Amino acid sequence: MNIRTFKAALFDLDGVVFDTEPQYSVFWGEQMRHYFPERPGLENVIKGQTLVQIYDKFFPGMKEEQERITAGLDEFEGQMKFEYIAGFPSFIEDLRRNGVRTAVVTSSNKPKMENVYRSHQEFKDLFDLVLTSEDFTKSKPDPECYLIGAAKFGLSPNECFGFEDSFNGLKSVKASGMTVVGLATTNSPEAIREFSDVILSDYVGLDYQRLLSLI
């Protein structure tokens, strides 16, 4: 990739910007052990899936259970700690100094983002655009969300990098035609290798020039 063609970086939220996946594993571990005690480890199976996808697969037509889980999840997210993946703030600030547009592309909803903004008043200043589940009609691994993000910037996908950690997210970026940066925060480097152009464990020591050198 020519330096001049790298114009935007689009980031998933959980496991990419914030180290929240271990917290979600606790929540979903409790839910799955309650509803499916005979199937241990389901919290690992559902990583990277949207709430709608989880309900459609594991709780189809179970309106009362879905409402109970949703209420519990809303309460849980209201108390979550949003800690940045190591090195993220300095990395994204360096991207912006180099003229790279930045966006969040997440399956999280607007109420959750309000929790993020309360925890990090600087968050909005790090991004030119924040897209949430309300902005999309299709869920990852469909590329719609990333294509919308590129279009909002008036860019083609080959001018953008997409940062993801989950299998569905990585597949979404890849299908969009963007350069795929995989974060080995939720899955191992070996597991995400086939879906990624670059693999990172975190952002420590990473900047604009270093990222380009890895492509």
XYZ file of C-alpha atoms in Angstrom:
215
model
C 0.000 0.000 0.000
C 1.231 3.449 -0.899
C 1.370 5.806 2.088
C -0.887 8.277 0.308
C -3.646 5.674 -0.046
C -3.954 5.029 3.715
C -6.560 7.636 4.559
C -8.780 6.114 7.258
C -8.631 3.667 10.162
C -11.882 2.051 11.277
C -11.969 0.290 14.655
C -14.288 -2.181 16.272
C -14.835 -1.342 19.955
C -14.647 -4.332 22.308
C -11.323 -6.126 22.179
C -9.937 -3.523 19.776
C -10.250 -0.147 21.488
C -11.204 -1.375 24.966
C -10.098 -4.491 26.832
C -13.671 -5.486 27.681
C -13.881 -9.033 26.343
C -12.882 -10.676 29.656
C -15.736 -8.822 31.345
C -18.245 -9.999 28.751
C -16.991 -13.552 29.218
C -17.961 -13.277 32.890
C -21.467 -12.023 32.072
C -22.166 -14.523 29.312
C -20.574 -17.339 31.278
C -23.145 -16.778 34.023
C -26.022 -16.608 31.531
C -25.038 -19.697 29.588
C -24.394 -21.782 32.702
C -27.873 -20.817 33.912
C -29.733 -21.629 30.701
C -27.476 -24.352 29.263
C -25.706 -26.070 32.183
C -25.150 -29.126 30.015
C -23.091 -27.129 27.487
C -20.081 -25.597 29.303
C -17.980 -22.976 27.513
C -20.714 -21.403 25.376
C -19.477 -17.959 26.378
C -16.429 -18.661 24.214
C -18.518 -19.878 21.276
C -20.530 -16.652 21.061
C -17.596 -14.221 21.119
C -17.929 -11.632 18.386
C -21.633 -12.276 17.841
C -24.245 -9.555 18.166
C -27.048 -9.784 20.711
C -29.519 -10.490 17.900
C -27.342 -13.324 16.606
C -27.069 -14.831 20.090
C -30.823 -14.645 20.609
C -31.609 -16.096 17.188
C -29.297 -19.057 17.743
C -29.704 -19.850 21.436
C -32.975 -18.185 22.529
C -35.286 -18.237 19.481
C -38.820 -17.145 20.336
C -37.952 -16.937 24.041
C -39.176 -13.384 24.577
C -39.228 -13.464 28.381
C -35.692 -14.860 28.593
C -34.427 -12.359 26.027
C -35.918 -9.453 27.965
C -34.394 -10.736 31.208
C -30.945 -11.098 29.646
C -31.131 -7.711 27.934
C -32.015 -5.997 31.206
C -29.137 -7.752 32.935
C -26.754 -6.830 30.152
C -27.783 -3.161 30.281
C -27.128 -3.109 34.021
C -23.819 -4.914 33.567
C -22.607 -2.520 30.866
C -23.509 0.424 33.062
C -20.935 -0.807 35.583
C -18.234 -1.966 33.196
C -14.691 -0.672 33.229
C -13.561 0.665 29.881
C -9.798 0.359 29.843
C -7.949 1.025 26.595
C -5.985 -1.747 24.920
C -2.346 -0.998 25.806
C -0.883 1.765 23.650
C -4.148 2.672 21.917
C -4.459 6.378 22.862
C -0.960 7.307 21.681
C -1.365 5.234 18.511
C -4.614 6.863 17.412
C -3.311 10.328 18.244
C -0.312 9.641 15.987
C -2.643 8.515 13.186
C -4.579 11.754 13.455
C -1.397 13.833 13.414
C -0.624 12.137 10.113
C -3.974 13.083 8.620
C -5.638 9.671 8.946
C -9.410 9.800 9.497
C -10.637 7.634 12.381
C -13.930 5.881 13.108
C -15.529 3.398 15.464
C -17.597 0.711 13.734
C -19.311 -1.305 16.454
C -22.271 -3.597 16.992
C -22.770 -1.904 20.358
C -25.759 0.403 20.708
C -26.016 4.087 21.565
C -26.910 3.552 25.258
C -23.675 1.597 25.712
C -21.734 4.370 23.989
C -23.139 6.830 26.504
C -21.487 4.699 29.200
C -18.228 4.959 27.264
C -18.509 8.739 26.975
C -19.113 9.061 30.714
C -15.997 7.005 31.412
C -13.817 8.757 28.815
C -14.668 12.377 28.128
C -11.844 12.495 25.579
C -13.268 9.624 23.522
C -15.192 11.655 20.962
C -12.111 13.750 20.253
C -10.216 10.629 19.175
C -12.668 9.794 16.385
C -14.168 11.627 13.441
C -17.092 9.215 13.331
C -18.828 6.729 15.653
C -21.139 4.198 14.011
C -23.277 1.902 16.188
C -25.778 -0.901 15.645
C -28.505 1.651 14.968
C -26.642 2.695 11.794
C -26.705 -0.757 10.157
C -29.275 -3.197 8.838
C -26.917 -6.185 8.633
C -24.605 -7.679 11.245
C -20.976 -8.706 10.918
C -19.643 -10.769 9.109
C -21.585 -8.841 6.461
C -19.345 -5.968 5.271
C -22.133 -3.377 5.305
C -20.927 -1.548 8.417
C -17.408 -1.061 7.066
C -18.651 -0.064 3.633
C -20.869 2.555 5.267
C -17.886 3.815 7.261
C -15.761 4.230 4.137
C -18.626 5.931 2.305
C -19.120 8.412 5.171
C -15.528 9.516 4.600
C -15.976 9.574 0.828
C -13.296 6.904 0.475
C -13.017 3.555 -1.257
C -12.381 0.496 0.949
C -8.834 0.078 -0.410
C -7.975 3.421 1.181
C -8.950 2.155 4.635
C -7.669 -0.142 7.375
C -10.153 -2.083 9.504
C -9.156 -3.199 13.032
C -10.964 -6.238 14.466
C -10.528 -9.059 16.959
C -13.452 -11.456 16.464
C -13.887 -13.885 13.591
C -17.096 -12.224 12.409
C -15.465 -8.814 12.576
C -12.365 -9.903 10.700
C -14.501 -11.514 8.010
C -16.510 -8.295 7.745
C -13.415 -6.170 7.129
C -12.005 -8.681 4.666
C -15.260 -8.835 2.705
C -15.330 -5.039 2.496
C -11.991 -4.958 0.687
C -10.121 -3.071 3.395
C -6.704 -3.989 4.773
C -7.394 -6.212 7.787
C -5.552 -5.559 11.051
C -6.272 -8.384 13.466
C -5.993 -7.900 17.220
C -5.027 -11.097 19.046
C -6.870 -10.006 22.177
C -9.842 -12.365 21.965
C -8.422 -15.185 19.840
C -4.888 -16.442 19.305
C -2.660 -15.111 16.504
C -2.768 -18.546 14.871
C -6.564 -18.604 14.910
C -6.986 -15.214 13.198
C -4.037 -15.430 10.818
C -6.029 -16.549 7.779
C -8.345 -13.544 8.111
C -5.695 -10.877 8.786
C -3.145 -8.933 6.756
C -1.404 -7.770 9.946
C -1.674 -9.187 13.473
C -1.127 -7.126 16.631
C -1.171 -8.149 20.284
C -1.657 -4.508 21.337
C -0.609 -1.017 20.187
C 2.482 -0.557 22.337
C 5.264 1.034 20.259
C 3.006 1.277 17.197
C 2.666 4.441 15.158
C 1.677 5.467 11.628
C 5.029 4.676 10.015
C 5.470 1.413 11.903
C 2.034 0.222 10.846
C 2.772 0.937 7.200
C 6.030 -0.992 7.436
C 4.099 -4.082 8.573
C 1.910 -4.214 5.478
